[in-house]
Short mmCIF file of C-alpha atoms in Angstrom, two decimals:
data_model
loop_
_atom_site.label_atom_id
_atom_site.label_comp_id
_atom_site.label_asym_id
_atom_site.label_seq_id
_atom_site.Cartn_x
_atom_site.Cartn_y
_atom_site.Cartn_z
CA UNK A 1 -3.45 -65.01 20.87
CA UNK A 2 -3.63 -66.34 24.25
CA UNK A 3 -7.51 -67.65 23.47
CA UNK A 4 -6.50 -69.25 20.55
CA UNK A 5 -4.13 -71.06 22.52
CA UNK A 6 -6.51 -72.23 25.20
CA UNK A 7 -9.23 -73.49 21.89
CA UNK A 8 -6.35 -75.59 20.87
CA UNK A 9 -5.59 -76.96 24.72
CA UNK A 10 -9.37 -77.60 24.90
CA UNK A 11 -9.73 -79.27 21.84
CA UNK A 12 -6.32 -81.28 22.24
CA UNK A 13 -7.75 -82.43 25.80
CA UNK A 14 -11.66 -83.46 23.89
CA UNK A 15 -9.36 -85.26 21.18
CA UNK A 16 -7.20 -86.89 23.99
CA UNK A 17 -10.59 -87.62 25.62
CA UNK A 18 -12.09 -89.19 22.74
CA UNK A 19 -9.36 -91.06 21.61
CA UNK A 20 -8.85 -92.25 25.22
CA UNK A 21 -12.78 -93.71 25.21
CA UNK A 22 -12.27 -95.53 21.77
CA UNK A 23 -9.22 -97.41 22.86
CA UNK A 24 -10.83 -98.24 26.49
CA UNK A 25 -14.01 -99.54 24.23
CA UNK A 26 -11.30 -101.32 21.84
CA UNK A 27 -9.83 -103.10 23.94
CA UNK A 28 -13.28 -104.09 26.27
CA UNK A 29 -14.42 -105.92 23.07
CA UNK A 30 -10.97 -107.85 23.10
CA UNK A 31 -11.26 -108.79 26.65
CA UNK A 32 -14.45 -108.90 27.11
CA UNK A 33 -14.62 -112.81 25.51
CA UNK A 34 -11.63 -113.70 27.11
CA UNK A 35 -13.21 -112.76 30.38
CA UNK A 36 -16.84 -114.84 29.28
CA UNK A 37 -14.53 -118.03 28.43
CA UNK A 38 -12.37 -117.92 31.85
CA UNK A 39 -15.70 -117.23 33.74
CA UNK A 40 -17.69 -120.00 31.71
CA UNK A 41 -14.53 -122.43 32.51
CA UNK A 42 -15.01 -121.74 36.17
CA UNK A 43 -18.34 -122.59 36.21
CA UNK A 44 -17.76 -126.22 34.23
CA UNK A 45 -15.11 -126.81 36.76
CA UNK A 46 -17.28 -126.05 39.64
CA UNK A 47 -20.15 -127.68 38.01
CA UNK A 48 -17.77 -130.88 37.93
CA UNK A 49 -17.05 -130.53 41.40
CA UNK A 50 -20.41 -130.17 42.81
CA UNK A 51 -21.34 -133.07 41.32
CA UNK A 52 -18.39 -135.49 42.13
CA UNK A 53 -18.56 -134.65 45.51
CA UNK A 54 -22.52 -135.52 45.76
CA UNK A 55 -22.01 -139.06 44.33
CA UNK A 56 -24.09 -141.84 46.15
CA UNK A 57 -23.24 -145.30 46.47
CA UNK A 58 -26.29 -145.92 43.62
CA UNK A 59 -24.73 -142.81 41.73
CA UNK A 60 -20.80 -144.89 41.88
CA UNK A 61 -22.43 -148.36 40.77
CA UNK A 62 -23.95 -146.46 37.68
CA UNK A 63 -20.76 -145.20 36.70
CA UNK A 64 -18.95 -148.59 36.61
CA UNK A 65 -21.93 -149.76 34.64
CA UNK A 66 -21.32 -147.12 31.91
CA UNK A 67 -17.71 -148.01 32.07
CA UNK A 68 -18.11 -151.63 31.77
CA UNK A 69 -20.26 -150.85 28.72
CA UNK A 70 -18.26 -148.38 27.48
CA UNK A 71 -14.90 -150.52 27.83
CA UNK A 72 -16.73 -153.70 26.08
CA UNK A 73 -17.89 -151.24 22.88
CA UNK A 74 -14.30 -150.07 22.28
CA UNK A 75 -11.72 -152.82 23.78
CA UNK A 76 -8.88 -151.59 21.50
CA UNK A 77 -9.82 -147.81 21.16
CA UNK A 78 -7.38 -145.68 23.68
CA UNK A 79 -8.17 -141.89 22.77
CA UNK A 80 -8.85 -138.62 23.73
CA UNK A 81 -12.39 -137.61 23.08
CA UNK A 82 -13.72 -140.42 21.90
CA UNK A 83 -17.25 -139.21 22.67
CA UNK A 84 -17.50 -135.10 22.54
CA UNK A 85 -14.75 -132.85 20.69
CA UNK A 86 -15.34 -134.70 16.99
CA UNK A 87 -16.06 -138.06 18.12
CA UNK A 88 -19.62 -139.77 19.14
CA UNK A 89 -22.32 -137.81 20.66
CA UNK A 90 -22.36 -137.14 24.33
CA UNK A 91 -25.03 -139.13 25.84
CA UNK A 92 -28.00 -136.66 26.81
CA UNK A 93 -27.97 -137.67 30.60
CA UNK A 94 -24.36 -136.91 30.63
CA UNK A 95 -24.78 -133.77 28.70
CA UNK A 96 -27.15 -132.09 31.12
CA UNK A 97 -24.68 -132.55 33.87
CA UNK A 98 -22.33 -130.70 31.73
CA UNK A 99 -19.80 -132.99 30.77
CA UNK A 100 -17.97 -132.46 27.30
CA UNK A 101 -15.61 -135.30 26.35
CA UNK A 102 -14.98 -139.10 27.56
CA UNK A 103 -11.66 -140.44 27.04
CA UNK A 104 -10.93 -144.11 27.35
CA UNK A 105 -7.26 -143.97 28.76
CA UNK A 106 -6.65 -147.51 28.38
CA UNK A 107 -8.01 -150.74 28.73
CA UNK A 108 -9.16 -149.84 32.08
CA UNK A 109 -9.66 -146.41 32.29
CA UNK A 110 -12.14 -144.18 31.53
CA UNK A 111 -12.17 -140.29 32.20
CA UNK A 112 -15.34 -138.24 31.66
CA UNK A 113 -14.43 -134.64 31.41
CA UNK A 114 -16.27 -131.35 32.73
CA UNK A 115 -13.11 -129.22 31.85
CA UNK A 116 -9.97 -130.19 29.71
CA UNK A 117 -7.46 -128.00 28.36
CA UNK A 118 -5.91 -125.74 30.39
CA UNK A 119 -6.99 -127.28 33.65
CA UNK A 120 -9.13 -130.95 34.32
CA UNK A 121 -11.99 -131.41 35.96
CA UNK A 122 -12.80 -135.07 35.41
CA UNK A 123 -14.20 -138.41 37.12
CA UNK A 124 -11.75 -141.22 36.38
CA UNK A 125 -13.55 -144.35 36.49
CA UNK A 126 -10.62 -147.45 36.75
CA UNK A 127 -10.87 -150.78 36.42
CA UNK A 128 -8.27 -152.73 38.88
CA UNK A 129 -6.79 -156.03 38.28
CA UNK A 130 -8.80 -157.73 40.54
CA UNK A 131 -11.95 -156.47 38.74
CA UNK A 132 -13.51 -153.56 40.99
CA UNK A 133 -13.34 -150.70 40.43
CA UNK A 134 -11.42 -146.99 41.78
CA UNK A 135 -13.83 -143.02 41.57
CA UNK A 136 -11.29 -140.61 41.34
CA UNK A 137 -12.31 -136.88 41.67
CA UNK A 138 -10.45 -134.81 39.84
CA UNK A 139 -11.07 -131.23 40.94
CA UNK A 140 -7.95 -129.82 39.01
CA UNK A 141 -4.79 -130.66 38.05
CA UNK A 142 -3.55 -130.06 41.57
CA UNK A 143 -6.04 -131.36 43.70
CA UNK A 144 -7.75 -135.02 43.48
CA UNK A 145 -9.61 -137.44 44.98
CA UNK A 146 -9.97 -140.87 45.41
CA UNK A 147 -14.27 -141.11 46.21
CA UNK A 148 -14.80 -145.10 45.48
CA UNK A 149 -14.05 -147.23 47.72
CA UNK A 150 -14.83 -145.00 50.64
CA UNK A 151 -11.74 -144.76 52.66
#
């Protein structure tokens, strides 16, 4: 009796094994996304940054000339994604530097987004009452920047 008792340990302990390896795989498919879309947010966010914080004074004057533009097309249009996410087309130049939405804020204020959601990674692009303009770099929701004027 005593060897059928150690079969049934052994095969208790493959079962256990088994079982053990098909809820470890289970539950790898389950994060495994979740892991890809944190990972893939990262890298927008520090694509974002990279690229604020390279801005020349030829790169800032371009970006108030897409605002301008983009303020004149849609004077009375204040929404969230009005290019990207449903709305218009992303532009193709802004698209290969990875940005997904532009929201026009207000009348003076427009936001082009690398990450939005659960964190922001944005360039805010505002118009001031005396008609220049303000760069802010907005890393994440904690941590900004003001890049235009130069301080």
């Amino acid at each position: 009796m005593l060897g059928l008792g150690a079969a049934m340990k052994s095969q208790t302990k493959r079962t256990l094994t088994i079982l053990s390896i098909v809820i470890v795989i289970g539950i790898g498919w389950q994060v495994y996304p979740i892991a890809r879309l944190f990972y893939s947010m990262r890298a927008r966010m520090a694509t974002g940054r990279v690229y604020m914080d390279s801005l020349t004074r030829d790169d800032v004057h371009a970006w108030i000339g897409r605002t301008k533009q983009i303020l004149s097309e849609s004077p009375n249009t204040y929404a969230i994604g009005v290019y990207g996410s449903g709305g218009k087309p992303i532009p193709p130049d802004l698209d290969k530097l990875g940005i997904i939405r532009i929201d026009i804020v207000d009348k003076d204020e427009v936001r082009y987004v690398w990450m939005g959601g659960l964190d922001h990674t944005e360039l805010e692009v505002h118009r001031l009452e005396d008609g220049s303009f303000k760069l802010i770099a907005h890393y994440n929701d904690e941590r900004s920047k003001v890049i235009w004027p130069k301080q």
